[in-house]
Amino acid sequence: MEKDHSRILQNLRKAVEEFDAEKAREAAIEAVKSGFDPVKAIEEGLAKGIKTIGDLFEKGEIFLPELIMAAEAMKAGTQILMDEVRKRGLNVKKLGKVVIGTVHGDIHDIGKNIVISMLEASGFKVIDLGVDVPAEEFIKKVKEVQPDVLGMSALLTTTAPEQGRIIKMLKDAGMRDKVNVIIGGAATSESWANEIGADAYAADAVEAVKKIKALIGIKE
Ligand code: B1M
């Protein structure tokens, strides 16, 4: 069994590293069929592959077309695994509302979408604003739906400041104390969250659910 699990994780990781969407789909289906934890399959399989790809891209050993193909493979696998996450979370009572999006200038959404699936599976109603979301749109939605939590994702060092700008806009509009703010994404950190005045930072989707529950006083 242990061997089977490490083979499943290896197949998922390799599919992304080999830019192979079909293989990622097959590996994800195999993971679901064998009852493997879908969150673990994403975090310890597919996400490890995309991390390797990101490192190679940074070193200039692969280029944008390969980065895009690897992301496609990651998405193909995550879609199947996220469906399973949602299925497992059916029939849970609604815990609260979260508005979430990737900030302006940033089109990375794989991680945000994983966070969304985990939140939905845990019983949250999620309003997804998508990617490259203008600051004004975040403010407008918060006013409109009055969520318990506003979540902002940023993966680029050039777009992370947008999170701080939006928090300032909330303050200026007198809305800051009406909504909890959580941030995440590869360009962010706990200290960045403190610096810009966010209420929480999460390094991954599991932590995001935990921190959001804590923010609105839900005990695990
Ligand atoms: Co981009 N990219 N990319 N990219 N890309 C990074 C982020 C980079 C670190 C790669 C590198 O150089 N090593 C680098 C940023 C450097 C920097 O700013 N410091 C980079 C760059 C430079 C770029 C472009 C500028 C490349 C170019 O055009 N020359 C360009 C920018 C486009 C834009 O946004 N304007 C670009 C484009 C792309 C693709 C389109 C090809 C693709 C994205 C596809 C998509 O998302 N639909 C892509 C990818 C795939 C990556 C890497 C390789 C992987 C990102 C990912 O999906 N990770 C990435 C390298 C890296 O991050 N190490 C990279 C897997 C995912 C599960 O993790 O997104 O971190 P992550 O999400 C996690 C946590 O962060 C957390 O939970 C998630 C699940 O565990 N989390 C939250 C995320 N959001 C959260 C929100 C929360 C809480 C937790 O609360 C609200």
Coordinates of N, CA and C in Angstrom, one line a residue, residues 2-198:
E2 N 1.8 1.3 0.9 CA 2.8 2.4 1.0 C 3.5 2.6 -0.3
K3 N 3.9 1.5 -0.9 CA 4.6 1.6 -2.2 C 3.7 2.2 -3.3
D4 N 2.4 1.7 -3.3 CA 1.4 2.2 -4.2 C 1.3 3.7 -4.1
H5 N 1.2 4.2 -2.9 CA 1.0 5.6 -2.6 C 2.2 6.4 -3.1
S6 N 3.4 5.9 -2.9 CA 4.6 6.7 -3.4 C 4.6 6.6 -4.9
R7 N 4.1 5.5 -5.5 CA 4.1 5.5 -7.0 C 3.1 6.5 -7.5
I8 N 2.0 6.6 -6.9 CA 0.9 7.6 -7.3 C 1.5 9.0 -7.3
L9 N 2.2 9.3 -6.1 CA 2.7 10.6 -6.0 C 3.8 10.9 -7.0
Q10 N 4.6 9.9 -7.3 CA 5.7 10.0 -8.3 C 5.1 10.2 -9.7
N11 N 4.1 9.5 -10.0 CA 3.4 9.7 -11.3 C 2.9 11.1 -11.5
L12 N 2.3 11.6 -10.5 CA 1.7 12.9 -10.5 C 2.8 14.0 -10.7
R13 N 3.8 13.8 -9.9 CA 5.0 14.8 -10.0 C 5.6 14.7 -11.4
K14 N 5.9 13.5 -11.8 CA 6.6 13.3 -13.1 C 5.8 13.9 -14.3
A15 N 4.4 13.7 -14.2 CA 3.6 14.1 -15.3 C 3.8 15.7 -15.5
V16 N 3.9 16.4 -14.4 CA 4.0 17.9 -14.5 C 5.5 18.1 -15.0
E17 N 6.4 17.4 -14.5 CA 7.8 17.7 -14.9 C 8.1 17.3 -16.3
E18 N 7.2 16.4 -16.9 CA 7.4 16.0 -18.3 C 6.4 16.8 -19.2
F19 N 5.7 17.8 -18.6 CA 4.7 18.6 -19.4 C 3.6 17.8 -20.0
D20 N 3.2 16.7 -19.3 CA 2.3 15.8 -20.0 C 0.9 15.8 -19.3
A21 N 0.0 16.6 -19.9 CA -1.4 16.8 -19.3 C -2.1 15.4 -19.3
E22 N -2.0 14.6 -20.3 CA -2.7 13.4 -20.4 C -2.3 12.4 -19.2
K23 N -1.0 12.4 -19.1 CA -0.4 11.6 -18.0 C -0.9 12.1 -16.6
A24 N -1.0 13.4 -16.5 CA -1.4 14.0 -15.2 C -2.9 13.6 -14.9
R25 N -3.7 13.6 -16.0 CA -5.1 13.2 -15.9 C -5.2 11.8 -15.4
E26 N -4.4 10.9 -16.1 CA -4.5 9.5 -15.8 C -4.0 9.2 -14.4
A27 N -2.9 9.9 -14.0 CA -2.4 9.7 -12.6 C -3.4 10.2 -11.6
A28 N -4.1 11.3 -11.9 CA -5.1 11.8 -11.0 C -6.3 10.8 -10.8
I29 N -6.7 10.3 -12.0 CA -7.8 9.3 -12.0 C -7.4 8.1 -11.1
E30 N -6.2 7.7 -11.3 CA -5.7 6.5 -10.6 C -5.7 6.8 -9.0
A31 N -5.3 8.0 -8.7 CA -5.3 8.4 -7.3 C -6.7 8.4 -6.7
V32 N -7.6 9.0 -7.5 CA -9.0 9.0 -7.0 C -9.6 7.6 -6.8
K33 N -9.3 6.7 -7.8 CA -9.9 5.4 -7.8 C -9.3 4.6 -6.6
S34 N -8.0 4.8 -6.3 CA -7.4 4.1 -5.2 C -7.8 4.7 -3.8
G35 N -8.6 5.7 -3.8 CA -9.0 6.3 -2.5 C -8.0 7.2 -1.8
F36 N -6.9 7.5 -2.6 CA -5.9 8.4 -2.1 C -6.4 9.8 -1.7
D37 N -5.9 10.3 -0.6 CA -6.4 11.7 -0.2 C -6.1 12.7 -1.3
P38 N -7.1 13.3 -1.9 CA -6.9 14.2 -3.1 C -6.0 15.4 -2.7
V39 N -6.2 15.9 -1.5 CA -5.4 17.1 -1.1 C -3.9 16.8 -1.1
K40 N -3.6 15.6 -0.5 CA -2.2 15.1 -0.4 C -1.7 14.9 -1.9
A41 N -2.5 14.4 -2.7 CA -2.1 14.1 -4.1 C -1.7 15.4 -4.8
I42 N -2.5 16.5 -4.5 CA -2.1 17.8 -5.1 C -0.8 18.4 -4.5
E43 N -0.8 18.4 -3.2 CA 0.3 19.1 -2.5 C 1.6 18.3 -2.6
E44 N 1.5 17.0 -2.5 CA 2.8 16.2 -2.4 C 3.1 15.6 -3.8
G45 N 2.2 15.6 -4.7 CA 2.4 15.1 -6.1 C 2.6 16.2 -7.1
L46 N 1.5 16.7 -7.6 CA 1.5 17.7 -8.6 C 2.3 19.0 -8.2
A47 N 2.1 19.5 -7.0 CA 2.7 20.7 -6.6 C 4.2 20.6 -6.5
K48 N 4.7 19.4 -6.2 CA 6.2 19.2 -6.1 C 6.7 19.3 -7.5
G49 N 6.0 18.8 -8.5 CA 6.4 18.8 -9.9 C 6.5 20.3 -10.4
I50 N 5.5 21.1 -10.1 CA 5.5 22.5 -10.5 C 6.5 23.3 -9.8
K51 N 6.9 22.9 -8.6 CA 7.9 23.6 -7.9 C 9.3 23.4 -8.6
T52 N 9.5 22.1 -9.0 CA 10.8 21.8 -9.8 C 10.8 22.6 -11.0
I53 N 9.7 22.7 -11.7 CA 9.6 23.4 -13.0 C 9.9 24.9 -12.8
G54 N 9.3 25.5 -11.7 CA 9.5 26.9 -11.3 C 11.0 27.1 -11.1
D55 N 11.6 26.2 -10.4 CA 13.1 26.4 -10.1 C 13.9 26.4 -11.4
L56 N 13.5 25.4 -12.3 CA 14.3 25.3 -13.6 C 14.1 26.6 -14.4
F57 N 12.8 27.1 -14.3 CA 12.5 28.4 -15.1 C 13.3 29.5 -14.5
E58 N 13.4 29.6 -13.2 CA 14.2 30.7 -12.6 C 15.7 30.6 -13.0
K59 N 16.2 29.4 -13.1 CA 17.6 29.2 -13.5 C 17.8 29.4 -14.9
G60 N 16.8 29.6 -15.7 CA 16.9 29.7 -17.2 C 17.1 28.4 -17.9
E61 N 16.8 27.3 -17.2 CA 17.0 26.0 -17.9 C 15.8 25.6 -18.7
I62 N 14.7 26.2 -18.4 CA 13.5 26.0 -19.3 C 12.9 27.4 -19.5
F63 N 12.0 27.4 -20.6 CA 11.5 28.7 -20.9 C 10.0 28.8 -20.8
L64 N 9.4 30.0 -21.1 CA 8.0 30.2 -20.9 C 7.0 29.1 -21.5
P65 N 7.3 28.7 -22.8 CA 6.4 27.7 -23.4 C 6.3 26.4 -22.5
E66 N 7.5 26.0 -22.0 CA 7.5 24.8 -21.1 C 6.8 25.1 -19.8
L67 N 7.0 26.3 -19.3 CA 6.3 26.7 -18.0 C 4.8 26.6 -18.2
I68 N 4.3 27.1 -19.4 CA 2.9 27.0 -19.7 C 2.4 25.6 -19.8
M69 N 3.2 24.7 -20.5 CA 2.8 23.3 -20.7 C 2.7 22.6 -19.3
A70 N 3.7 22.9 -18.5 CA 3.7 22.3 -17.1 C 2.5 22.7 -16.3
A71 N 2.1 24.0 -16.5 CA 1.0 24.5 -15.8 C -0.3 23.9 -16.3
E72 N -0.4 23.6 -17.6 CA -1.5 22.9 -18.2 C -1.6 21.5 -17.6
A73 N -0.5 20.8 -17.5 CA -0.5 19.5 -16.9 C -1.0 19.5 -15.4
M74 N -0.5 20.5 -14.7 CA -0.9 20.7 -13.3 C -2.4 20.9 -13.2
K75 N -2.9 21.8 -14.1 CA -4.3 22.1 -14.1 C -5.2 20.8 -14.4
A76 N -4.7 20.1 -15.4 CA -5.5 18.9 -15.8 C -5.6 17.9 -14.6
G77 N -4.5 17.7 -13.9 CA -4.6 16.8 -12.7 C -5.4 17.4 -11.6
T78 N -5.2 18.7 -11.3 CA -5.9 19.3 -10.2 C -7.4 19.3 -10.4
Q79 N -7.8 19.5 -11.6 CA -9.2 19.6 -11.9 C -9.9 18.3 -11.4
I80 N -9.3 17.2 -11.7 CA -9.9 15.9 -11.3 C -9.8 15.7 -9.8
L81 N -8.7 16.1 -9.2 CA -8.5 15.9 -7.8 C -9.4 16.9 -7.0
M82 N -9.6 18.1 -7.6 CA -10.5 19.1 -6.8 C -11.9 18.7 -6.9
D83 N -12.3 18.0 -8.0 CA -13.7 17.5 -8.1 C -13.9 16.5 -6.9
E84 N -12.9 15.7 -6.7 CA -13.0 14.7 -5.6 C -13.0 15.4 -4.2
V85 N -12.2 16.5 -4.1 CA -12.2 17.2 -2.8 C -13.7 17.7 -2.5
R86 N -14.3 18.3 -3.6 CA -15.6 18.9 -3.5 C -16.6 17.8 -3.1
K87 N -16.5 16.7 -3.8 CA -17.4 15.6 -3.6 C -17.4 15.1 -2.1
R88 N -16.2 15.0 -1.6 CA -16.0 14.6 -0.2 C -16.6 15.6 0.8
G89 N -16.7 16.8 0.3 CA -17.2 17.9 1.2 C -18.7 18.2 1.1
L90 N -19.4 17.4 0.3 CA -20.8 17.6 0.1 C -21.6 17.5 1.4
N91 N -22.7 18.2 1.5 CA -23.5 18.1 2.7 C -23.0 18.7 4.0
V92 N -21.9 19.5 3.9 CA -21.5 20.1 5.1 C -22.2 21.4 5.2
K93 N -22.5 21.8 6.5 CA -23.3 23.1 6.6 C -22.4 24.3 6.3
K94 N -23.0 25.4 5.9 CA -22.3 26.6 5.5 C -21.7 27.3 6.7
L95 N -20.4 27.6 6.6 CA -19.8 28.2 7.7 C -19.6 29.7 7.6
G96 N -19.6 30.2 6.4 CA -19.4 31.6 6.2 C -19.1 32.0 4.8
K97 N -18.9 33.3 4.5 CA -18.7 33.7 3.1 C -17.3 34.2 2.9
V98 N -16.7 33.8 1.8 CA -15.3 34.3 1.5 C -15.3 34.8 0.1
V99 N -14.8 36.1 -0.1 CA -14.6 36.6 -1.4 C -13.1 36.5 -1.7
I100 N -12.8 36.0 -2.8 CA -11.3 35.7 -3.1 C -11.0 36.0 -4.5
G101 N -9.7 36.4 -4.8 CA -9.3 36.6 -6.1 C -7.8 36.8 -6.2
T102 N -7.2 36.7 -7.4 CA -5.8 37.0 -7.6 C -5.7 38.5 -8.0
V103 N -4.8 39.2 -7.4 CA -4.7 40.7 -7.6 C -4.4 41.1 -9.0
H104 N -4.6 42.4 -9.2 CA -4.4 43.0 -10.6 C -2.9 42.8 -11.0
G105 N -2.8 42.4 -12.3 CA -1.5 42.2 -12.9 C -1.0 40.8 -12.8
D106 N -1.7 40.0 -12.1 CA -1.3 38.6 -11.8 C -2.3 37.6 -12.3
I107 N -1.9 36.6 -13.1 CA -2.8 35.7 -13.7 C -2.7 34.3 -13.1
H108 N -1.8 34.1 -12.1 CA -1.6 32.8 -11.5 C -2.9 32.4 -10.7
D109 N -3.4 31.2 -11.0 CA -4.7 30.9 -10.3 C -4.7 29.4 -9.8
I110 N -3.7 28.7 -10.1 CA -3.7 27.2 -9.7 C -3.9 27.1 -8.2
G111 N -3.0 27.8 -7.4 CA -3.1 27.8 -6.0 C -4.4 28.3 -5.4
K112 N -4.8 29.5 -6.0 CA -6.1 30.1 -5.5 C -7.2 29.1 -5.7
N113 N -7.2 28.4 -6.8 CA -8.3 27.5 -7.1 C -8.3 26.3 -6.1
I114 N -7.1 25.9 -5.7 CA -7.0 24.8 -4.7 C -7.6 25.3 -3.4
V115 N -7.2 26.5 -3.0 CA -7.7 27.1 -1.8 C -9.3 27.1 -1.8
I116 N -9.8 27.6 -3.0 CA -11.3 27.6 -3.1 C -11.9 26.3 -2.9
S117 N -11.3 25.2 -3.6 CA -11.9 23.9 -3.4 C -11.9 23.4 -2.0
M118 N -10.8 23.7 -1.3 CA -10.7 23.3 0.1 C -11.7 24.0 1.0
L119 N -11.9 25.3 0.7 CA -12.9 26.1 1.4 C -14.3 25.6 1.2
E120 N -14.6 25.3 -0.1 CA -15.9 24.8 -0.4 C -16.2 23.5 0.2
A121 N -15.1 22.6 0.2 CA -15.3 21.3 0.8 C -15.4 21.4 2.3
S122 N -14.9 22.5 2.9 CA -15.0 22.6 4.3 C -16.3 23.3 4.7
G123 N -17.1 23.7 3.7 CA -18.4 24.3 4.0 C -18.5 25.8 3.9
F124 N -17.6 26.5 3.2 CA -17.7 27.9 3.0 C -18.3 28.2 1.7
K125 N -19.1 29.3 1.6 CA -19.6 29.8 0.3 C -18.5 30.7 -0.2
V126 N -18.0 30.4 -1.4 CA -16.9 31.2 -1.9 C -17.3 32.0 -3.2
I127 N -17.0 33.3 -3.2 CA -17.2 34.1 -4.4 C -15.9 34.3 -5.0
D128 N -15.7 33.7 -6.2 CA -14.4 33.8 -6.8 C -14.4 34.9 -7.8
L129 N -13.5 35.9 -7.6 CA -13.4 37.0 -8.6 C -12.5 36.7 -9.7
G130 N -11.8 35.6 -9.7 CA -10.9 35.3 -10.8 C -9.5 35.8 -10.6
V131 N -8.9 36.1 -11.8 CA -7.5 36.6 -11.8 C -7.4 38.0 -12.3
D132 N -6.3 38.7 -12.0 CA -6.0 40.0 -12.6 C -7.2 41.0 -12.1
V133 N -7.6 40.9 -10.9 CA -8.7 41.6 -10.4 C -8.4 43.0 -9.9
P134 N -9.0 44.0 -10.5 CA -8.7 45.4 -10.1 C -9.1 45.6 -8.7
A135 N -8.3 46.5 -8.0 CA -8.5 46.7 -6.6 C -10.0 47.2 -6.3
E136 N -10.5 48.0 -7.2 CA -11.9 48.5 -7.1 C -12.9 47.4 -7.1
E137 N -12.6 46.4 -7.8 CA -13.5 45.2 -7.9 C -13.6 44.5 -6.5
F138 N -12.4 44.3 -5.9 CA -12.4 43.7 -4.6 C -13.3 44.5 -3.6
I139 N -13.1 45.9 -3.6 CA -13.8 46.8 -2.7 C -15.3 46.7 -3.0
K140 N -15.7 46.7 -4.3 CA -17.1 46.7 -4.7 C -17.7 45.4 -4.2
K141 N -17.1 44.3 -4.4 CA -17.6 43.0 -4.0 C -17.8 42.9 -2.4
V142 N -16.8 43.4 -1.7 CA -16.9 43.4 -0.3 C -18.1 44.2 0.2
K143 N -18.3 45.3 -0.4 CA -19.5 46.2 -0.1 C -20.8 45.4 -0.4
E144 N -20.8 44.8 -1.5 CA -22.0 44.1 -2.0 C -22.4 42.9 -1.2
V145 N -21.4 42.0 -1.0 CA -21.8 40.7 -0.4 C -21.5 40.6 1.1
Q146 N -20.7 41.6 1.6 CA -20.4 41.6 3.0 C -19.9 40.3 3.5
P147 N -18.7 39.8 3.0 CA -18.2 38.5 3.3 C -17.6 38.5 4.7
D148 N -17.4 37.3 5.3 CA -16.7 37.2 6.6 C -15.2 37.5 6.4
V149 N -14.8 37.0 5.2 CA -13.3 37.1 4.9 C -13.1 37.5 3.4
L150 N -12.1 38.3 3.3 CA -11.6 38.7 1.9 C -10.2 38.0 1.8
G151 N -10.0 37.2 0.7 CA -8.8 36.6 0.4 C -8.1 37.1 -0.9
M152 N -6.8 37.4 -0.8 CA -6.1 37.9 -2.0 C -4.9 37.0 -2.2
S153 N -4.7 36.6 -3.4 CA -3.6 35.8 -3.8 C -2.6 36.6 -4.7
A154 N -1.3 36.5 -4.5 CA -0.3 37.1 -5.3 C 0.9 36.3 -5.4
L155 N 1.4 36.0 -6.7 CA 2.5 35.2 -6.9 C 3.8 35.9 -7.3
L156 N 3.6 37.2 -7.7 CA 4.7 37.9 -8.3 C 5.1 39.0 -7.2
T157 N 6.4 39.2 -7.1 CA 6.8 40.3 -6.2 C 6.3 41.7 -6.7
T158 N 6.1 41.8 -8.0 CA 5.5 43.0 -8.5 C 4.1 43.2 -8.2
T159 N 3.3 42.2 -7.9 CA 1.9 42.3 -7.7 C 1.5 42.3 -6.2
A160 N 2.4 41.7 -5.4 CA 2.1 41.6 -3.9 C 1.7 43.0 -3.3
P161 N 2.4 44.1 -3.7 CA 2.0 45.4 -3.1 C 0.5 45.8 -3.3
E162 N -0.1 45.2 -4.3 CA -1.5 45.4 -4.6 C -2.3 45.0 -3.4
Q163 N -1.9 44.0 -2.7 CA -2.6 43.5 -1.5 C -2.7 44.6 -0.4
G164 N -1.5 45.3 -0.3 CA -1.4 46.3 0.7 C -2.3 47.5 0.3
R165 N -2.3 47.8 -1.0 CA -3.1 48.9 -1.5 C -4.6 48.7 -1.3
I166 N -5.0 47.4 -1.5 CA -6.4 47.1 -1.3 C -6.8 47.3 0.2
I167 N -5.9 46.8 1.1 CA -6.2 47.0 2.5 C -6.3 48.5 2.9
K168 N -5.5 49.3 2.3 CA -5.5 50.7 2.5 C -6.9 51.3 2.0
M169 N -7.3 50.8 0.8 CA -8.5 51.3 0.3 C -9.7 50.9 1.2
L170 N -9.6 49.7 1.8 CA -10.7 49.3 2.7 C -10.7 50.2 3.9
K171 N -9.5 50.6 4.4 CA -9.4 51.5 5.5 C -10.1 52.8 5.1
D172 N -9.6 53.4 4.0 CA -10.1 54.7 3.5 C -11.6 54.7 3.4
A173 N -12.2 53.5 3.0 CA -13.6 53.5 2.8 C -14.4 53.2 4.1
G174 N -13.6 53.1 5.2 CA -14.3 52.8 6.5 C -14.8 51.3 6.6
M175 N -14.2 50.4 5.8 CA -14.7 49.1 5.8 C -13.7 48.1 6.4
R176 N -12.5 48.5 6.8 CA -11.5 47.6 7.3 C -12.0 46.7 8.4
D177 N -12.7 47.3 9.4 CA -13.1 46.5 10.6 C -14.3 45.6 10.3
K178 N -14.8 45.7 9.1 CA -16.0 44.9 8.8 C -15.7 43.6 8.2
V179 N -14.4 43.4 7.8 CA -14.0 42.2 7.1 C -12.6 41.7 7.5
N180 N -12.5 40.4 7.6 CA -11.1 39.8 7.9 C -10.4 39.7 6.6
V181 N -9.1 39.9 6.6 CA -8.3 39.8 5.4 C -7.2 38.7 5.5
I182 N -7.2 37.8 4.6 CA -6.2 36.8 4.5 C -5.4 36.9 3.2
I183 N -4.1 36.7 3.2 CA -3.4 36.8 2.0 C -2.6 35.5 1.8
G184 N -2.2 35.2 0.6 CA -1.4 34.0 0.3 C -0.8 34.1 -1.1
G185 N 0.0 33.1 -1.5 CA 0.7 33.1 -2.8 C 2.2 33.2 -2.6
A186 N 2.9 32.7 -3.6 CA 4.3 32.5 -3.5 C 5.1 33.8 -3.2
A187 N 4.5 35.0 -3.5 CA 5.3 36.2 -3.2 C 5.0 36.8 -1.9
T188 N 4.2 36.0 -1.1 CA 3.8 36.6 0.2 C 4.4 35.8 1.4
S189 N 4.2 36.3 2.6 CA 4.8 35.7 3.8 C 4.0 36.2 5.0
E190 N 4.3 35.6 6.2 CA 3.8 36.0 7.4 C 4.2 37.5 7.7
S191 N 5.5 37.8 7.4 CA 6.0 39.1 7.8 C 5.4 40.2 6.8
W192 N 5.1 39.7 5.5 CA 4.5 40.6 4.6 C 3.1 40.9 5.0
A193 N 2.4 39.9 5.5 CA 1.0 40.1 6.0 C 1.0 41.1 7.1
N194 N 2.0 41.0 8.1 CA 2.1 42.0 9.2 C 2.3 43.4 8.7
E195 N 3.3 43.4 7.7 CA 3.7 44.7 7.2 C 2.5 45.5 6.6
I196 N 1.6 44.8 5.8 CA 0.5 45.5 5.1 C -0.8 45.5 5.9
G197 N -0.7 44.9 7.1 CA -1.9 44.9 8.0 C -3.0 43.9 7.6
A198 N -2.6 42.8 7.0 CA -3.6 41.7 6.8 C -3.8 41.0 8.2

